[in-house]
Structure formats: structure tokens, C-alpha cells
Amino acid sequence: MPAFPKFKTIITDYGKQRLIAAMSPGGTKLTLTQMAVGDGGGNPTNPDTTSTALVNEVWRAAVNSVTVDKKHPNIIIVELLIPAEVGGFWVREAGIYDEFNKLVAICSLPASEKPLLEQGSGRAQTVRMTLIVSDTSIVNITIDSTTIMATNEYVDNSLEEHEKSRNHPDATLTDKGFVKLYSGVDSLDETMAATPKAVKIAMDNASARLAKERNLADLTNIPLARQSLQLGNSATRNVGTTANTVAAGDDSRITGAMQKSQNGADIQNKPLFIENLGLGETINLAKNAVPATRRVNSKPLTGDITLSAADVNAFALGMTGDYTLENDKSVGWNWKSGVYNVPTGGASKLILHFNMNIGSCPAVQFCVNYKNGGISYRSARDGFGFELDWTEFYTTTRKPSAGDVGALPVSGGVINGNLGIGTPNILGGSSIVLGDNDTGLKQNGDGLLDIYANGVQVFRFQNDTLESKKSINVTGRLTPTDYGNFDSRYVQDIRLGSLQYGQVWNGPGFNDASGYVITGIINSNSDELVDGAHRRPIQKLIGNQWYNVVSI
């Protein structure tokens, strides 16, 4: 016999900690979200409380259901449904995971093959694990309706629960259901059915009514009925056009008559009606008449009146105001809109004034000089009026000067500050950069002009010299006008110096000396012995000075 049950379900150490924490005051309920199955690596498994994962997990999905056992309220049943289309593995172990994806419980299972449909066999398989807890309220009992598949047992339990409950729908005009009974005849509720008692009351009531098919022949007192209908004696008279008869509804005396209550609205041709009454001229005069009480800008219309532009809030065709204005600022912002003339010595200016008296800019003025002598404007602010002086418009005939727009004149000028051509200038001081913000010319003192490349000084020009801060690579030919500084540093010419003689026969001759060359051998008597030798020093010309060559 084995020392442990062959197949078992245990709660892991982590699961125990979650359950204990859930039972504490204010603890968070345990939510079981997923189940996984594994093949145990091909061998039976022996789960223990320290397990944190299956031996070899092969498939995982959301739990199909988490329920409390109907007969044992301390047992929680967790169910996983493996669909028929999932397979290709063996099932020897299963585990339950919480909302944090951690193993809460693990079990060993008898080996069961879950084939694939393409292997020739397929089935849906249910894996069910049961957990015994002291209080099931600490576990969220939920079923995710978006992921579950109903098992036969789940359906049977649901039907049994529904049968025992009172959760049954009532019948309606469109849906089936249970019907409520009602014995009254005064309800408009369409969800209740009438009892035989209610039907009897309705039938008794109907029997006391007039039958439609009898056409009032079942009336017991016809004169009283006629009186109740307030028909009077006309109900017993014949239709006709003579005395003691009733006119028919299509009688022309009725259909062609004007109705008093219409007050003439039923007159079909009103112009012809007016003409027949001889009122045509009167109506025409009335149409074009203006009431005597009408006024225009407080001027009555009882006689001829003269209206000015001000009477109808319009611009006058001529001048607004008079020549009493002192200057071109005399027209106030809240004056009436119009055209004002302002004398200026021997001439005058035209002030065109617009006043809305609302908004942030309630008024604007234009001041125009004669003969295209310039036009300016100024605008008011709120109720403060014209706070700034006139601002002149630049035109094709009154162009701004270079100074007016902060530009240099064509004839030249002074730029106060640095200049950047095609780029901002970061060299600073009195400098010009070209295309690159730190490459260009900069004046660094009196008589000092420096050239910079990428912020590094490479040349300096002074009034008497050019200084290079970097090495110079020359690809062409240098042709100076003064070779003096070059001549003093390289050999210009080579020559032999003064002649020296040395006695060889019965004499010392010459010792070996650097910088000399033998220029002659003497044998005056032409015998086998040399009489003497000549030598000269090798000399070089540097600048204006000849120097003996020390060594060759």
C-alpha cells in the first residue's frame, strides 16, 4: 500500500495564507480565476503544500464555475471544462489559481488522455476540484458568463433550483408565462385574466344594453329617447323646401349661405366683394396711409418735415459739425459718427469718425491730408477713449525710411550688435556669422580681426601681419614678393673654397678632414712617387654668407 492516497487535492501554503487573511476583519475575499492541467512530466504526481506550480502544465483557462455544494455548505466546487477541440496531451494533475495568478490548490488525477479531433476522437472533458473551508463566504462564488460552458449537472441543478423558486415570469400579450386571475370588471391591466364571475358580470351588463343589429327597434319609449337626444320636433318632419319641412344638408340655401360666425372670412372673392360695395378707392387710400400718431425722431407726421442724417442715425452727405474744432484730436471717441473738417492754418484735414459705443474698440478715426498727403488712424479702448496718438499708414507714395522700420539704408549705416546670415549668431560682440552660427568674422580689439570656424579662432589679421592659429595646407604655389625671410633659412648655392697644398713626398700630406675634397695630385718629375696634393673646402651660401660644410 502506498504511504499516501493515490489521488488527492490539497490547499497550498499560499492558499492557506490567503484563506487566513480573508477570514481576518476587513480581509479581502479570495477570488479563484483560472485552472490549469498538466501531464506530470509523464509520471503520476504527489502534490504537497509547498507547490507553487504544476509539474508540467499543458493547458490553462478561466474557471467554468465556482459554486458551493448544495448538500455540504462548507465545500466549494471549482470546475474547468476542456472543449473538444483542445487536446493532444495527458491529464495527471490540476491546479487552481487566484486573481494574482498564484497557485491556491493542487491535485493529482488518474491519467486521462485528451486527444485532438484530428486524431480521430474528441470529447469535452470536465475537471472538478473540491475545497473544504470553514467559511465559504470568504471566497467569491462567481461564474463568468462570458467564458463558461454549462455542464449537464449545472443545467440539472439550475432547473431544480428554478422549479423550487418563485422566479417565474408573468404572461403578457407577447410573452408566455403564468397568468393572474381577477374577478372584477373595472381593471385595465392586461397581465390578468378574467374569472367566470367576471365574465358573468360582463354578460349581465351586456344583456341590459341595446342590440346593435336591432337598429333601436328595442327602445321601449321612443318619444323619451328623442327628447333625451334633444332632437326636438325636427326629428319627425320630412325634408323639403316648403313650410313645415326640414332643409336637406345639400340645400343651396344652406351650402351657399354666409356664416355669421365667420365675420366675412368665408367670402370667396374679397376684391370683387369690395368692388360690389363701391369701397375700392377707400381701401386703396387706407393701404397707403400712415397713422397720424407716427413720428420720426420725435417729429410728428402731421405735416411736411425735414429729416437730417442724424434723425435716422446715418452719415450726412456733407460735413458733420463745423469749423470750430481746434486740432485733429478734437473729435472725441464718443462723438456721433460722421465726417469732420479740422482747420490747420491755411489748409484743413478730414476726420472720418466711426462710433459703435460697444466692445473693446468702441470707436475708430481716420485722419486724411489733402492731395494724398498721408492717412493716419487711431482707435479707442473701452471707455478710456483714444490713449495713443495717430498712427500713419505707409503707402506707395509715402514709404517708410530705413530708420522707420529698423533697416539699414542703401547708402550704408551702423549695425549695433552682431549679425547672422542664414543663422543666429552665437559668436557675440561685433561679429558676422555665415550659415553656421559660430563660423565667421569677429573684431576682438582695436585693429584685430579674427576668423572663427566652429567657434575656434583660426586666423588673426592685424595692420602689419597675418597670424595663423592652425597649420596651413597649400595645394598651389606660393609666390611672395619678398624672398628675404625664405633666403635666410635655406641653401642658395654651393662652391669650393680656396685652394690648399700639402707635401706628400717627404711631407705630412693631408689628414682625413670632413668637408674637404681632393682637387689635384701633383707629380712634377713623373716618377713613381707623388710630390703633393691639392684640396678645397666645400662651402654653402645661406642668405648673404658663405659657410664651410662641416660634414657631408
Tab-separated table of C-alpha atoms in Angstrom, residues 30-313:
chain	number	residue	atom	x	y	z
A	30	LEU	CA	-10.258	35.055	-2.278
A	31	THR	CA	-11.170	35.031	-5.978
A	32	LEU	CA	-10.476	31.848	-7.948
A	33	THR	CA	-9.960	32.833	-11.577
A	34	GLN	CA	-8.117	30.089	-13.504
A	35	MET	CA	-7.482	26.332	-13.568
A	36	ALA	CA	-4.621	24.550	-15.250
A	37	VAL	CA	-3.977	20.897	-16.085
A	38	GLY	CA	-0.671	19.132	-16.562
A	39	ASP	CA	0.717	15.771	-17.618
A	40	GLY	CA	3.054	15.409	-14.607
A	41	GLY	CA	6.002	15.097	-16.944
A	42	GLY	CA	4.707	11.648	-17.931
A	43	ASN	CA	4.506	10.304	-14.367
A	44	PRO	CA	1.964	10.251	-11.515
A	45	THR	CA	2.317	13.240	-9.197
A	46	ASN	CA	2.435	13.650	-5.417
A	47	PRO	CA	1.393	17.251	-4.679
A	48	ASP	CA	2.354	18.893	-1.399
A	49	THR	CA	1.604	22.202	0.320
A	50	THR	CA	4.843	23.828	-0.836
A	51	SER	CA	3.880	23.532	-4.522
A	52	THR	CA	3.798	26.801	-6.465
A	53	ALA	CA	3.190	25.322	-9.941
A	54	LEU	CA	2.248	22.093	-11.680
A	55	VAL	CA	4.988	19.633	-12.547
A	56	ASN	CA	4.355	20.244	-16.256
A	57	GLU	CA	1.434	22.481	-17.194
A	58	VAL	CA	-0.110	21.735	-20.628
A	59	TRP	CA	-3.269	23.893	-20.730
A	60	ARG	CA	-4.918	26.687	-18.730
A	61	ALA	CA	-8.217	28.586	-18.938
A	62	ALA	CA	-10.666	30.610	-16.861
A	63	VAL	CA	-12.672	28.506	-14.409
A	64	ASN	CA	-16.029	27.337	-15.736
A	65	SER	CA	-17.768	27.809	-12.374
A	66	VAL	CA	-17.155	28.300	-8.648
A	67	THR	CA	-20.102	27.042	-6.573
A	68	VAL	CA	-20.999	25.842	-3.083
A	69	ASP	CA	-22.038	22.203	-2.765
A	70	LYS	CA	-25.825	22.047	-2.285
A	71	LYS	CA	-25.609	19.319	0.358
A	72	HIS	CA	-22.353	20.328	2.060
A	73	PRO	CA	-22.223	24.115	2.561
A	74	ASN	CA	-18.552	24.056	3.606
A	75	ILE	CA	-17.398	22.541	0.305
A	76	ILE	CA	-16.532	24.737	-2.689
A	77	ILE	CA	-16.606	23.109	-6.121
A	78	VAL	CA	-14.324	24.590	-8.795
A	79	GLU	CA	-14.921	23.340	-12.307
A	80	LEU	CA	-12.906	23.570	-15.555
A	81	LEU	CA	-14.311	22.493	-18.932
A	82	ILE	CA	-11.802	21.477	-21.605
A	83	PRO	CA	-13.524	21.866	-25.018
A	84	ALA	CA	-13.498	19.035	-27.555
A	85	GLU	CA	-11.254	20.990	-29.952
A	86	VAL	CA	-8.487	21.252	-27.304
A	87	GLY	CA	-6.236	18.222	-26.777
A	88	GLY	CA	-3.091	16.384	-27.722
A	89	PHE	CA	-1.958	15.758	-24.111
A	90	TRP	CA	-2.460	13.630	-20.987
A	91	VAL	CA	-4.022	14.928	-17.781
A	92	ARG	CA	-2.453	13.730	-14.488
A	93	GLU	CA	-2.608	16.909	-12.363
A	94	ALA	CA	-4.646	20.107	-11.960
A	95	GLY	CA	-4.300	23.403	-10.092
A	96	ILE	CA	-6.450	26.385	-9.108
A	97	TYR	CA	-5.055	29.943	-9.383
A	98	ASP	CA	-6.262	33.188	-7.790
A	99	GLU	CA	-6.626	36.678	-9.234
A	100	PHE	CA	-2.857	37.215	-8.707
A	101	ASN	CA	-2.041	34.149	-10.854
A	102	LYS	CA	-0.721	32.207	-7.838
A	103	LEU	CA	-1.392	28.530	-7.051
A	104	VAL	CA	-4.071	28.126	-4.340
A	105	ALA	CA	-4.786	24.372	-4.579
A	106	ILE	CA	-3.298	21.398	-6.443
A	107	CYS	CA	-4.452	17.838	-7.031
A	108	SER	CA	-3.316	14.590	-8.603
A	109	LEU	CA	-5.637	12.870	-11.092
A	110	PRO	CA	-5.869	9.467	-12.707
A	111	ALA	CA	-4.151	9.593	-16.076
A	112	SER	CA	-6.557	10.570	-18.843
A	113	GLU	CA	-5.698	11.185	-22.477
A	114	LYS	CA	-7.223	14.275	-24.094
A	115	PRO	CA	-6.924	13.663	-27.858
A	116	LEU	CA	-7.259	16.152	-30.680
A	117	LEU	CA	-10.217	15.958	-33.054
A	118	GLU	CA	-7.864	15.372	-35.984
A	119	GLN	CA	-6.555	12.264	-34.170
A	120	GLY	CA	-9.931	10.654	-34.828
A	121	SER	CA	-11.529	11.155	-31.433
A	122	GLY	CA	-12.594	14.121	-29.387
A	123	ARG	CA	-14.627	14.910	-26.314
A	124	ALA	CA	-15.304	17.728	-23.927
A	125	GLN	CA	-13.769	16.915	-20.546
A	126	THR	CA	-14.714	18.371	-17.158
A	127	VAL	CA	-12.086	18.699	-14.415
A	128	ARG	CA	-13.628	19.326	-10.995
A	129	MET	CA	-11.765	20.103	-7.739
A	130	THR	CA	-13.394	20.433	-4.305
A	131	LEU	CA	-12.076	22.588	-1.466
A	132	ILE	CA	-13.210	22.183	2.148
A	133	VAL	CA	-13.220	25.521	4.006
A	134	SER	CA	-14.692	26.559	7.340
A	135	ASP	CA	-16.464	29.607	5.878
A	136	THR	CA	-17.396	29.779	2.177
A	137	SER	CA	-18.219	33.498	2.465
A	138	ILE	CA	-14.517	34.320	2.297
A	139	VAL	CA	-14.419	33.041	-1.300
A	140	ASN	CA	-16.023	34.911	-4.183
A	141	ILE	CA	-18.601	32.486	-5.620
A	142	THR	CA	-18.788	33.665	-9.239
A	143	ILE	CA	-19.380	32.347	-12.711
A	144	ASP	CA	-18.058	34.364	-15.676
A	145	SER	CA	-20.925	34.119	-18.172
A	146	THR	CA	-18.589	35.156	-20.995
A	147	THR	CA	-16.351	32.090	-20.634
A	148	ILE	CA	-18.346	29.205	-19.100
A	149	MET	CA	-19.958	26.261	-20.831
A	150	ALA	CA	-22.880	24.690	-18.983
A	151	THR	CA	-22.366	21.074	-17.885
A	152	ASN	CA	-25.253	18.640	-17.582
A	153	GLU	CA	-25.037	18.771	-13.808
A	154	TYR	CA	-25.054	22.582	-13.852
A	155	VAL	CA	-28.176	22.606	-16.034
A	156	ASP	CA	-29.938	19.995	-13.855
A	157	ASN	CA	-29.138	21.925	-10.680
A	158	SER	CA	-30.292	25.189	-12.241
A	159	LEU	CA	-33.598	23.648	-13.348
A	160	GLU	CA	-34.202	22.160	-9.907
A	161	GLU	CA	-33.427	25.488	-8.259
A	162	HIS	CA	-35.739	27.302	-10.666
A	163	GLU	CA	-38.585	24.842	-10.014
A	164	LYS	CA	-38.352	25.421	-6.280
A	165	SER	CA	-38.165	29.188	-6.636
A	166	ARG	CA	-40.959	31.683	-7.323
A	167	ASN	CA	-38.951	33.395	-10.018
A	168	HIS	CA	-41.480	32.691	-12.801
A	169	PRO	CA	-42.448	35.364	-15.339
A	170	ASP	CA	-45.989	36.589	-15.753
A	171	ALA	CA	-47.688	36.199	-19.111
A	172	THR	CA	-48.062	39.271	-21.331
A	173	LEU	CA	-49.718	39.969	-24.666
A	174	THR	CA	-46.457	38.961	-26.400
A	175	ASP	CA	-44.749	36.519	-23.980
A	176	LYS	CA	-45.823	33.271	-22.405
A	177	GLY	CA	-45.937	32.929	-18.622
A	178	PHE	CA	-48.112	32.460	-15.568
A	179	VAL	CA	-51.486	34.229	-15.555
A	180	LYS	CA	-53.021	36.027	-12.564
A	181	LEU	CA	-56.806	35.753	-12.083
A	182	TYR	CA	-59.130	38.709	-11.446
A	183	SER	CA	-62.894	38.728	-10.761
A	184	GLY	CA	-63.522	42.432	-11.296
A	185	VAL	CA	-64.652	44.169	-14.499
A	186	ASP	CA	-63.139	47.609	-13.859
A	187	SER	CA	-59.413	46.915	-14.448
A	188	LEU	CA	-57.329	47.912	-17.500
A	189	ASP	CA	-54.468	45.577	-16.528
A	190	GLU	CA	-53.592	43.327	-19.482
A	191	THR	CA	-51.474	40.933	-17.379
A	192	MET	CA	-54.502	39.393	-15.538
A	193	ALA	CA	-57.212	37.004	-16.778
A	194	ALA	CA	-60.944	37.238	-16.043
A	195	THR	CA	-62.608	34.594	-13.861
A	196	PRO	CA	-66.076	33.125	-14.686
A	197	LYS	CA	-67.506	35.525	-12.116
A	198	ALA	CA	-66.127	38.493	-14.030
A	199	VAL	CA	-67.473	37.050	-17.287
A	200	LYS	CA	-70.986	36.704	-15.777
A	201	ILE	CA	-70.998	40.318	-14.608
A	202	ALA	CA	-69.989	41.453	-18.089
A	203	MET	CA	-72.671	39.335	-19.767
A	204	ASP	CA	-75.398	40.612	-17.407
A	205	ASN	CA	-74.333	44.151	-18.234
A	206	ALA	CA	-74.419	43.420	-21.964
A	207	SER	CA	-77.915	41.957	-21.752
A	208	ALA	CA	-79.224	45.280	-20.441
A	209	ARG	CA	-77.776	47.132	-23.442
A	210	LEU	CA	-79.322	47.907	-26.873
A	211	ALA	CA	-78.577	45.375	-29.554
A	212	LYS	CA	-76.739	46.890	-32.482
A	213	GLU	CA	-78.442	44.706	-35.051
A	214	ARG	CA	-81.957	45.832	-33.835
A	215	ASN	CA	-81.248	49.422	-35.035
A	216	LEU	CA	-83.003	50.974	-31.989
A	217	ALA	CA	-86.118	48.845	-32.534
A	218	ASP	CA	-85.735	47.555	-28.974
A	219	LEU	CA	-86.305	51.032	-27.486
A	220	THR	CA	-89.234	50.882	-25.037
A	221	ASN	CA	-90.025	54.652	-25.103
A	222	ILE	CA	-89.165	56.279	-28.424
A	223	PRO	CA	-90.506	59.826	-27.603
A	224	LEU	CA	-88.493	59.843	-24.382
A	225	ALA	CA	-85.388	58.706	-26.259
A	226	ARG	CA	-85.868	61.505	-28.839
A	227	GLN	CA	-86.259	64.002	-26.002
A	228	SER	CA	-83.105	62.691	-24.334
A	229	LEU	CA	-81.232	63.241	-27.622
A	230	GLN	CA	-82.603	66.842	-27.776
A	231	LEU	CA	-83.832	66.299	-31.331
A	232	GLY	CA	-86.944	68.419	-30.885
A	233	ASN	CA	-89.781	68.233	-33.413
A	234	SER	CA	-87.417	68.327	-36.425
A	235	ALA	CA	-86.814	64.638	-35.950
A	236	THR	CA	-90.402	63.920	-37.053
A	237	ARG	CA	-90.508	66.316	-40.039
A	238	ASN	CA	-89.810	65.431	-43.673
A	239	VAL	CA	-87.079	67.019	-45.775
A	240	GLY	CA	-88.268	69.641	-48.282
A	241	THR	CA	-88.278	73.275	-49.408
A	242	THR	CA	-91.816	74.172	-48.269
A	243	ALA	CA	-93.190	75.229	-44.904
A	244	ASN	CA	-93.119	72.674	-42.042
A	245	THR	CA	-90.272	70.753	-43.756
A	246	VAL	CA	-86.614	70.436	-42.894
A	247	ALA	CA	-83.942	71.637	-45.357
A	248	ALA	CA	-81.546	68.978	-46.601
A	249	GLY	CA	-77.834	69.283	-45.884
A	250	ASP	CA	-77.025	69.912	-49.560
A	251	ASP	CA	-79.736	72.554	-49.949
A	252	SER	CA	-78.208	75.571	-51.705
A	253	ARG	CA	-79.859	77.806	-49.162
A	254	ILE	CA	-77.551	76.228	-46.617
A	255	THR	CA	-74.380	75.421	-48.577
A	256	GLY	CA	-74.276	78.818	-50.306
A	257	ALA	CA	-75.055	80.961	-47.294
A	258	MET	CA	-72.514	83.110	-45.433
A	259	GLN	CA	-71.960	82.170	-41.840
A	260	LYS	CA	-72.343	84.913	-39.270
A	261	SER	CA	-69.629	83.440	-37.073
A	262	GLN	CA	-67.065	83.732	-39.923
A	263	ASN	CA	-67.220	87.558	-39.910
A	264	GLY	CA	-66.681	87.642	-43.660
A	265	ALA	CA	-63.823	85.107	-43.662
A	266	ASP	CA	-65.915	82.788	-45.888
A	267	ILE	CA	-66.187	85.394	-48.677
A	268	GLN	CA	-64.577	83.648	-51.635
A	269	ASN	CA	-63.646	86.708	-53.751
A	270	LYS	CA	-62.945	89.570	-51.402
A	271	PRO	CA	-61.718	92.107	-54.053
A	272	LEU	CA	-64.926	91.554	-56.059
A	273	PHE	CA	-66.965	91.880	-52.872
A	274	ILE	CA	-65.291	95.262	-52.105
A	275	GLU	CA	-65.848	96.414	-55.682
A	276	ASN	CA	-69.527	95.489	-55.497
A	277	LEU	CA	-69.795	97.576	-52.314
A	278	GLY	CA	-68.096	100.562	-54.026
A	279	LEU	CA	-65.287	100.655	-51.442
A	280	GLY	CA	-62.312	100.161	-53.796
A	281	GLU	CA	-60.955	103.738	-53.672
A	282	THR	CA	-61.394	103.910	-49.912
A	283	ILE	CA	-59.405	100.716	-49.375
A	284	ASN	CA	-56.591	101.867	-51.669
A	285	LEU	CA	-56.213	105.127	-49.752
A	286	ALA	CA	-56.206	103.281	-46.458
A	287	LYS	CA	-53.494	100.878	-47.634
A	288	ASN	CA	-51.074	103.731	-48.400
A	289	ALA	CA	-51.921	105.838	-45.350
A	290	VAL	CA	-49.597	106.401	-42.383
A	291	PRO	CA	-51.121	106.786	-38.929
A	292	ALA	CA	-51.175	110.389	-37.713
A	293	THR	CA	-49.548	109.305	-34.463
A	294	ARG	CA	-46.399	108.067	-36.232
A	295	ARG	CA	-43.213	110.139	-35.552
A	296	VAL	CA	-39.656	110.127	-36.940
A	297	ASN	CA	-37.081	111.041	-34.313
A	298	SER	CA	-39.853	112.796	-32.301
A	299	LYS	CA	-41.005	114.779	-35.351
A	300	PRO	CA	-44.787	114.369	-35.951
A	301	LEU	CA	-46.060	113.453	-39.402
A	302	THR	CA	-48.993	115.843	-39.279
A	303	GLY	CA	-47.336	117.952	-41.968
A	304	ASP	CA	-44.216	118.151	-44.159
A	305	ILE	CA	-40.996	117.528	-42.215
A	306	THR	CA	-37.278	117.827	-42.985
A	307	LEU	CA	-35.103	114.903	-41.849
A	308	SER	CA	-31.356	115.052	-41.340
A	309	ALA	CA	-28.861	112.204	-41.365
A	310	ALA	CA	-28.779	112.386	-37.574
A	311	ASP	CA	-32.550	111.754	-37.433
A	312	VAL	CA	-32.047	108.265	-38.887
A	313	ASN	CA	-28.548	107.576	-37.489
